[in-house]
Amino acid sequence: MRGRTLLAALTVVTAGAATVALAVVPNASAQEDRRPPAQAVTASPAALAAVAADKVATSGVDALAKGADETFVRRAVVGGSGGFQYVTYDRTYRGLPVVGGDAVVVTDSAGRVRDTLAADHGRISGLGDLKPKVSAERATATARAELDKVQTVGQAQLVVHALTATPRLAWEVLLSGTSENRPSRLHVYVDAQTGGVLSTKDDVVYEAARGYYNGNIQIDTTSGTLRDPSRPGLSCGNNSSHQVYTNGGTGAGTDLQTACVDAYYAVEREWDMLRNWLGRSGIDGNGRAFPLYVGLNDVNAYWDGSSGTFGHNQAGNQQATNLDVVGHEMGHAIDQYTGAGTAAENGLGEGTGDIFGALTEWYANNPNDPPDYTVGEEVNLVGSGPIRYMYRPSTNGDPDCYSSAIPRTEVHSAAGPLNHWFYLVAEGTNPTDGQPTSPTCNGTTVSGVGIQKAGQIFLGAMNMKTSGWSYAKYRGATLRAAVNLFGANSQECNTVKAAWSAISVPAQSGEPACGTAQQNDFSLSLSPSSGSVQQGGTVSATVATQVTSGTAQTVSLSASGLGTGVTATFSPASVTAGGSSTLTFTATSSATAGTRTVTVTGTGASGSHTATYTLTVTNTNPGNGFSLSLSPNAATVAPGASTTSTVSTATTQGSPQPVNLSVSGAPAGVTATVSPASVTSGGSATLSVSVASTATAGTYTLTVTGAGTTATQAATFTLTVSGGTPPGCGGVAAWSATKPYVPGDRVSYNGHLWNSTWYSTGAEPGAPGSWAVWTDAGSC
């Protein structure tokens, strides 16, 4: 049941309801001349976007260039202002997730690709056979040391860490707990070869918060319970019990039921603002919101990756649930659910929260909390008024201008330049609506375009986020968004550019130009985007072009990265944008066999676009060959138990051949055999592994080797022995891989005594990754 409840002690703010009109086709009439005309079914912009974006992702177009072992997997399609759709992708490498390999494709309402963006890492190479030298258990023990107190530990997942210049094989471990007495949900990336921590990312975002009063308001409830019937996921309850409150309360600043009403109201207004002003569906972009909890016993409020939690002010007489504080915390949620997630550079996340707090406050236009550009002005956290001033951040000691010091500045203070930029875009330097003047860092004058347009432009840029996002990348993305929404020859484009310069973020290479007529542009794609050719043979693909803006232009086609003995021809060699060409690869009889990535480039008057083609050249007379694999290729076995794996062979070229099978690498207490010991390629055998009760716990690599008449192949099996009891000495209990240890515990292991200095399970004393967990107390 849906209820509209007028709260006691609160001001009425009426929010219009969205109306969806559905066209109903009447039944066919007996009279032919009265039948309605037939109407074609039109795909939605989201469906068109998915098809177009998947095509360019598969082709490796422009910024989505990829190597032969890389694949893009579509994550979501999110709509925005002006009918633009933002399609986000995750990247995999040989099936492993690539952290920092994400990408975004931007399409218009007609499904035309308007832009491609990808995290800066280049094609992935140099990772070898993807076998970790560091076990998952060691990586988990290392990760645990990153939190002061660990409550839960997720299973370690093998990933490719591409957040730095050189991609690394890594273990990703997700921890929950506390750091400096604050909640944390921490992703830790541990180098799978060295055991060192590569980077961390915390889902929990903090913000000092204040109390509030909203006056008489209307909210949507379910039979009086604070669970929204039309905004899925939105509810509000007590932080301790998570019990959802009913509508009501005393209206006092200390009353938690009243606080829930105000937090709930604020998210309803933010939801409506996103829909009616910015064209977004829900907080997450796909029609969902998140639960809220009040009653945190702290002068704080935070977003933890899946819910918002709110405390109180320092005086303890108001809860931290005023419009812009709640809007700020849900701004962190919006940040998480746009593009690649929360931006990397200091200040961008907090600035984003402040921007959505301001947007929510201005949209609500509640007379009890008049809209402005200060943060937390309704609360008295420490008796000094607002905590940030968007129009002039230096009022509170935060920087007005961007500088090289920002990446090292405290995150809330580092939000100053972004807040200043947003104010200049919305209001300008000399507002006419009663808002304060805002001096610029370069002494220029900026004309504002209004907060709604400023929000549309900023959210458009957020939807393009990839990993490693920075102030500089936001400059380029907001200009792209302004051009998409309002055109290059628009006041909005000029204002966005002037505002960035006014806060000292300089022009970036390749950013759109403002003040010019719409430029001609085109897109390019390949179908298929991969193929195989024998030495002496040919294989073909279609190169398709499309006009994405302006008018059609001539596009000249070329290919690079062909390798020795391969040529590429286009028929025709140039097309008018909108046309297509046939690309033919020809391999000579001596062409180098193997797989290579060919880059196809289309060059027009407006610039060039690329797509990649994965070409495999095969040997005409390869001889006999076979492959060998294991399924499964890993298992955890307790002492006294056993496991099996299927050894599969296949003839990869030529004729079948006999293959002799053997296994090596079994440690003491482990017996490994393969039966039968010989098969004909194409056949299978069974690897049997038995673990004695005396086996030592740990992770071991067994190698199954197949020796054929023309070649030798091998595959590895990762065996983890759990629950074993390592040798002890000195009358002190031996260390156990399955027992949890706490600081102060003492064990014996490998002839030494060890003292525990941290919380651990499975962290082997003396192992390189356990230096922060155990200290050597000498021989025993």
Coordinates of N, CA and C in Angstrom, one line a residue, residues 227-346:
R227 N 9.5 2.7 4.2 CA 10.0 1.8 3.2 C 9.3 2.3 1.9
D228 N 10.0 2.9 1.0 CA 9.4 3.6 -0.1 C 8.8 2.6 -1.1
P229 N 7.5 2.8 -1.5 CA 6.8 1.9 -2.4 C 7.2 2.1 -3.9
S230 N 7.7 3.3 -4.2 CA 8.0 3.6 -5.6 C 9.5 3.8 -5.9
R231 N 10.3 3.8 -4.9 CA 11.8 3.9 -5.0 C 12.4 2.7 -4.4
P232 N 12.6 1.6 -5.2 CA 13.0 0.4 -4.6 C 14.4 0.5 -3.9
G233 N 14.4 -0.1 -2.7 CA 15.7 -0.1 -1.9 C 15.7 0.9 -0.8
L234 N 14.9 2.0 -0.9 CA 14.9 3.1 0.0 C 14.1 2.7 1.3
S235 N 14.8 2.7 2.4 CA 14.1 2.6 3.7 C 15.0 3.3 4.7
C236 N 14.5 3.5 6.0 CA 15.3 4.1 7.0 C 15.0 3.4 8.3
G237 N 16.0 3.1 9.1 CA 15.8 2.4 10.3 C 16.9 2.7 11.4
N238 N 16.9 2.0 12.5 CA 17.8 2.3 13.6 C 19.1 1.6 13.3
N239 N 20.2 2.3 13.5 CA 21.6 1.8 13.2 C 21.9 0.5 14.0
S240 N 21.4 0.5 15.2 CA 21.8 -0.7 16.1 C 21.0 -2.0 15.7
S241 N 19.7 -1.8 15.5 CA 18.9 -3.0 15.3 C 18.5 -3.2 13.8
H242 N 18.7 -2.1 13.0 CA 18.3 -2.1 11.6 C 16.8 -2.2 11.4
Q243 N 16.1 -2.0 12.5 CA 14.6 -2.1 12.5 C 14.1 -0.8 11.8
V244 N 13.3 -1.0 10.7 CA 12.8 0.1 10.0 C 11.7 0.9 10.8
Y245 N 11.9 2.2 10.8 CA 10.9 3.0 11.6 C 9.6 3.2 10.9
T246 N 8.6 3.6 11.6 CA 7.3 4.0 11.0 C 7.4 5.6 11.0
N247 N 6.5 6.1 10.2 CA 6.4 7.6 10.1 C 6.0 8.2 11.4
G248 N 6.7 9.3 11.8 CA 6.3 10.0 13.1 C 7.5 10.5 13.8
G249 N 7.4 10.5 15.1 CA 8.5 11.1 15.9 C 8.1 12.3 16.6
T250 N 8.9 12.8 17.5 CA 8.6 14.0 18.3 C 8.9 15.3 17.7
G251 N 9.7 15.2 16.6 CA 10.1 16.5 15.9 C 11.4 17.1 16.6
A252 N 11.9 16.5 17.7 CA 13.0 17.0 18.3 C 14.3 16.6 17.6
G253 N 15.3 17.4 17.8 CA 16.6 17.2 17.1 C 17.3 15.9 17.5
T254 N 17.0 15.4 18.7 CA 17.6 14.2 19.2 C 16.8 12.9 18.9
D255 N 15.6 13.1 18.4 CA 14.7 11.9 18.2 C 15.1 11.2 16.9
L256 N 15.4 9.9 17.0 CA 15.9 9.1 15.9 C 14.8 8.8 14.9
Q257 N 13.5 8.7 15.3 CA 12.4 8.4 14.4 C 12.3 9.7 13.5
T258 N 12.3 10.8 14.1 CA 12.2 12.1 13.3 C 13.4 12.2 12.4
A259 N 14.6 11.8 12.9 CA 15.8 11.9 12.0 C 15.6 11.0 10.8
C260 N 15.1 9.8 11.0 CA 14.8 9.0 9.8 C 13.9 9.6 8.8
V261 N 12.9 10.2 9.3 CA 11.9 10.9 8.4 C 12.6 11.9 7.5
D262 N 13.5 12.7 8.1 CA 14.2 13.7 7.3 C 15.2 13.1 6.4
A263 N 16.0 12.1 6.8 CA 16.9 11.5 5.9 C 16.2 10.8 4.7
Y264 N 15.1 10.2 5.0 CA 14.2 9.5 4.0 C 13.7 10.6 3.0
Y265 N 13.2 11.7 3.5 CA 12.7 12.8 2.7 C 13.8 13.3 1.8
A266 N 15.0 13.5 2.3 CA 16.1 14.0 1.5 C 16.4 13.1 0.3
V267 N 16.4 11.8 0.5 CA 16.7 10.9 -0.6 C 15.6 10.9 -1.6
E268 N 14.3 11.0 -1.1 CA 13.2 11.1 -2.1 C 13.4 12.3 -3.0
R269 N 13.8 13.4 -2.4 CA 14.0 14.6 -3.2 C 15.2 14.5 -4.1
E270 N 16.3 13.8 -3.6 CA 17.4 13.6 -4.5 C 17.1 12.7 -5.7
W271 N 16.3 11.6 -5.4 CA 15.8 10.7 -6.4 C 15.1 11.5 -7.5
D272 N 14.1 12.4 -7.0 CA 13.3 13.1 -8.0 C 14.2 14.1 -8.8
M273 N 15.2 14.7 -8.1 CA 16.1 15.6 -8.8 C 16.8 14.9 -9.9
L274 N 17.3 13.7 -9.6 CA 18.1 12.9 -10.6 C 17.2 12.6 -11.8
R275 N 15.9 12.2 -11.5 CA 15.0 11.9 -12.6 C 14.6 13.1 -13.4
N276 N 14.2 14.2 -12.7 CA 13.5 15.3 -13.4 C 14.5 16.3 -13.9
W277 N 15.7 16.4 -13.3 CA 16.7 17.4 -13.7 C 17.8 16.7 -14.6
L278 N 18.2 15.5 -14.2 CA 19.4 15.0 -14.8 C 19.2 13.7 -15.6
G279 N 17.9 13.2 -15.7 CA 17.6 12.1 -16.6 C 18.1 10.8 -16.1
R280 N 18.4 10.6 -14.8 CA 18.9 9.4 -14.2 C 17.8 8.6 -13.5
S281 N 17.9 7.3 -13.6 CA 16.9 6.5 -12.9 C 17.4 5.9 -11.6
G282 N 17.0 6.5 -10.5 CA 17.4 6.1 -9.2 C 18.8 6.5 -8.8
I283 N 19.2 6.2 -7.6 CA 20.5 6.5 -7.1 C 21.6 5.8 -7.8
D284 N 21.3 4.5 -8.1 CA 22.4 3.6 -8.8 C 22.3 3.7 -10.3
G285 N 21.4 4.5 -10.9 CA 21.3 4.7 -12.3 C 20.4 3.6 -13.0
N286 N 20.0 2.6 -12.2 CA 19.2 1.5 -12.7 C 17.9 1.3 -11.8
G287 N 17.4 2.4 -11.3 CA 16.1 2.3 -10.6 C 16.1 1.8 -9.2
R288 N 17.3 2.0 -8.5 CA 17.3 1.5 -7.1 C 18.0 2.6 -6.2
A289 N 17.5 2.6 -4.9 CA 18.2 3.4 -3.9 C 18.7 2.4 -2.8
F290 N 19.1 2.9 -1.7 CA 19.8 2.1 -0.6 C 19.2 2.4 0.7
P291 N 19.3 1.5 1.7 CA 18.8 1.7 3.0 C 19.6 2.8 3.8
L292 N 18.9 3.4 4.7 CA 19.5 4.5 5.6 C 19.4 4.0 7.0
Y293 N 20.4 4.4 7.8 CA 20.4 4.1 9.3 C 20.8 5.3 10.1
V294 N 20.0 5.6 11.1 CA 20.3 6.7 12.0 C 20.6 6.2 13.4
G295 N 21.3 7.1 14.2 CA 21.6 6.7 15.6 C 23.1 6.3 15.8
L296 N 23.9 6.5 14.8 CA 25.3 6.3 14.9 C 25.9 7.2 16.1
N297 N 26.5 6.6 17.0 CA 27.0 7.3 18.2 C 28.4 7.9 17.9
D298 N 28.4 8.9 16.9 CA 29.6 9.5 16.5 C 29.2 10.8 15.8
V299 N 30.2 11.8 15.8 CA 30.0 13.0 15.1 C 30.4 12.8 13.7
N300 N 29.6 12.1 12.9 CA 30.0 11.6 11.6 C 28.8 11.1 10.8
A301 N 29.0 10.9 9.6 CA 28.0 10.3 8.7 C 28.8 9.6 7.6
Y302 N 28.4 8.5 7.0 CA 29.2 7.9 6.0 C 28.4 7.0 5.1
W303 N 28.9 6.8 3.9 CA 28.4 5.8 2.9 C 29.4 4.6 2.9
D304 N 28.9 3.4 3.1 CA 29.7 2.2 3.2 C 29.8 1.3 2.0
G305 N 29.2 1.8 0.9 CA 29.2 1.0 -0.3 C 27.9 0.3 -0.6
S306 N 27.0 0.3 0.5 CA 25.7 -0.3 0.3 C 24.6 0.4 1.1
S307 N 24.9 1.3 2.0 CA 23.9 2.0 2.8 C 24.5 3.3 3.3
G308 N 23.7 4.2 3.8 CA 24.1 5.4 4.4 C 23.8 5.4 5.9
T309 N 24.8 5.8 6.7 CA 24.7 5.8 8.2 C 24.9 7.2 8.7
F310 N 24.1 7.7 9.7 CA 24.2 9.1 10.1 C 24.2 9.1 11.6
G311 N 25.2 10.0 12.1 CA 25.3 10.2 13.5 C 24.7 11.6 14.0
H312 N 25.5 12.3 14.8 CA 24.9 13.5 15.4 C 26.0 14.6 15.4
N313 N 25.6 15.8 15.8 CA 26.6 16.9 15.9 C 27.3 16.8 17.3
Q314 N 28.3 17.6 17.5 CA 29.2 17.5 18.7 C 28.4 17.8 19.9
A315 N 27.4 18.7 19.8 CA 26.6 19.1 21.0 C 25.6 17.9 21.4
G316 N 25.4 17.0 20.4 CA 24.5 15.9 20.7 C 23.0 16.3 20.7
N317 N 22.7 17.5 20.1 CA 21.3 17.9 20.2 C 20.6 17.9 18.8
Q318 N 21.4 17.4 17.8 CA 20.8 17.3 16.4 C 21.4 16.1 15.7
Q319 N 20.6 15.4 14.9 CA 21.1 14.3 14.1 C 21.6 14.8 12.8
A320 N 22.5 14.1 12.2 CA 23.1 14.5 11.0 C 22.3 14.1 9.7
T321 N 21.1 14.6 9.6 CA 20.2 14.2 8.6 C 19.6 15.4 7.8
N322 N 20.4 16.5 7.7 CA 19.8 17.6 6.9 C 20.0 17.3 5.4
L323 N 19.4 18.2 4.6 CA 19.3 17.9 3.2 C 20.6 17.7 2.5
D324 N 21.6 18.7 2.7 CA 22.8 18.6 2.0 C 23.8 17.5 2.5
V325 N 23.6 17.2 3.8 CA 24.5 16.1 4.3 C 24.0 14.8 3.8
V326 N 22.7 14.5 3.8 CA 22.2 13.3 3.2 C 22.4 13.2 1.7
G327 N 22.2 14.4 1.1 CA 22.5 14.4 -0.4 C 23.9 14.2 -0.7
H328 N 24.8 14.6 0.2 CA 26.2 14.4 0.1 C 26.6 12.9 0.1
E329 N 26.0 12.2 1.2 CA 26.4 10.8 1.3 C 25.8 10.0 0.2
M330 N 24.6 10.3 -0.3 CA 24.1 9.6 -1.5 C 24.8 10.0 -2.8
G331 N 25.5 11.2 -2.7 CA 26.4 11.6 -3.8 C 27.5 10.6 -3.9
H332 N 28.0 10.1 -2.8 CA 29.0 9.1 -2.8 C 28.5 7.8 -3.5
A333 N 27.3 7.5 -3.2 CA 26.7 6.3 -3.9 C 26.6 6.5 -5.4
I334 N 26.1 7.7 -5.8 CA 26.1 8.0 -7.2 C 27.5 7.9 -7.9
D335 N 28.5 8.4 -7.1 CA 29.8 8.3 -7.6 C 30.3 6.9 -7.8
Q336 N 29.9 6.0 -6.9 CA 30.2 4.6 -6.9 C 29.6 3.9 -8.1
Y337 N 28.3 4.4 -8.4 CA 27.6 3.7 -9.5 C 27.5 4.5 -10.8
T338 N 28.6 5.2 -11.1 CA 28.8 5.9 -12.4 C 30.1 5.4 -12.9
G339 N 30.2 5.1 -14.2 CA 31.5 4.7 -14.8 C 32.2 3.7 -14.1
A340 N 33.5 3.9 -13.8 CA 34.3 3.0 -13.1 C 34.2 3.1 -11.6
G341 N 33.4 4.0 -11.1 CA 33.2 4.1 -9.6 C 34.0 5.3 -9.1
T342 N 34.2 5.4 -7.8 CA 34.7 6.6 -7.2 C 36.0 7.1 -7.8
A343 N 36.1 8.3 -8.2 CA 37.3 8.9 -8.8 C 38.5 8.8 -7.9
A344 N 39.7 8.7 -8.5 CA 40.9 8.4 -7.8 C 41.5 9.6 -7.0
E345 N 41.6 10.8 -7.7 CA 42.4 11.9 -7.1 C 41.7 12.5 -5.9
N346 N 42.5 12.8 -4.9 CA 42.0 13.4 -3.7 C 41.0 14.6 -4.0

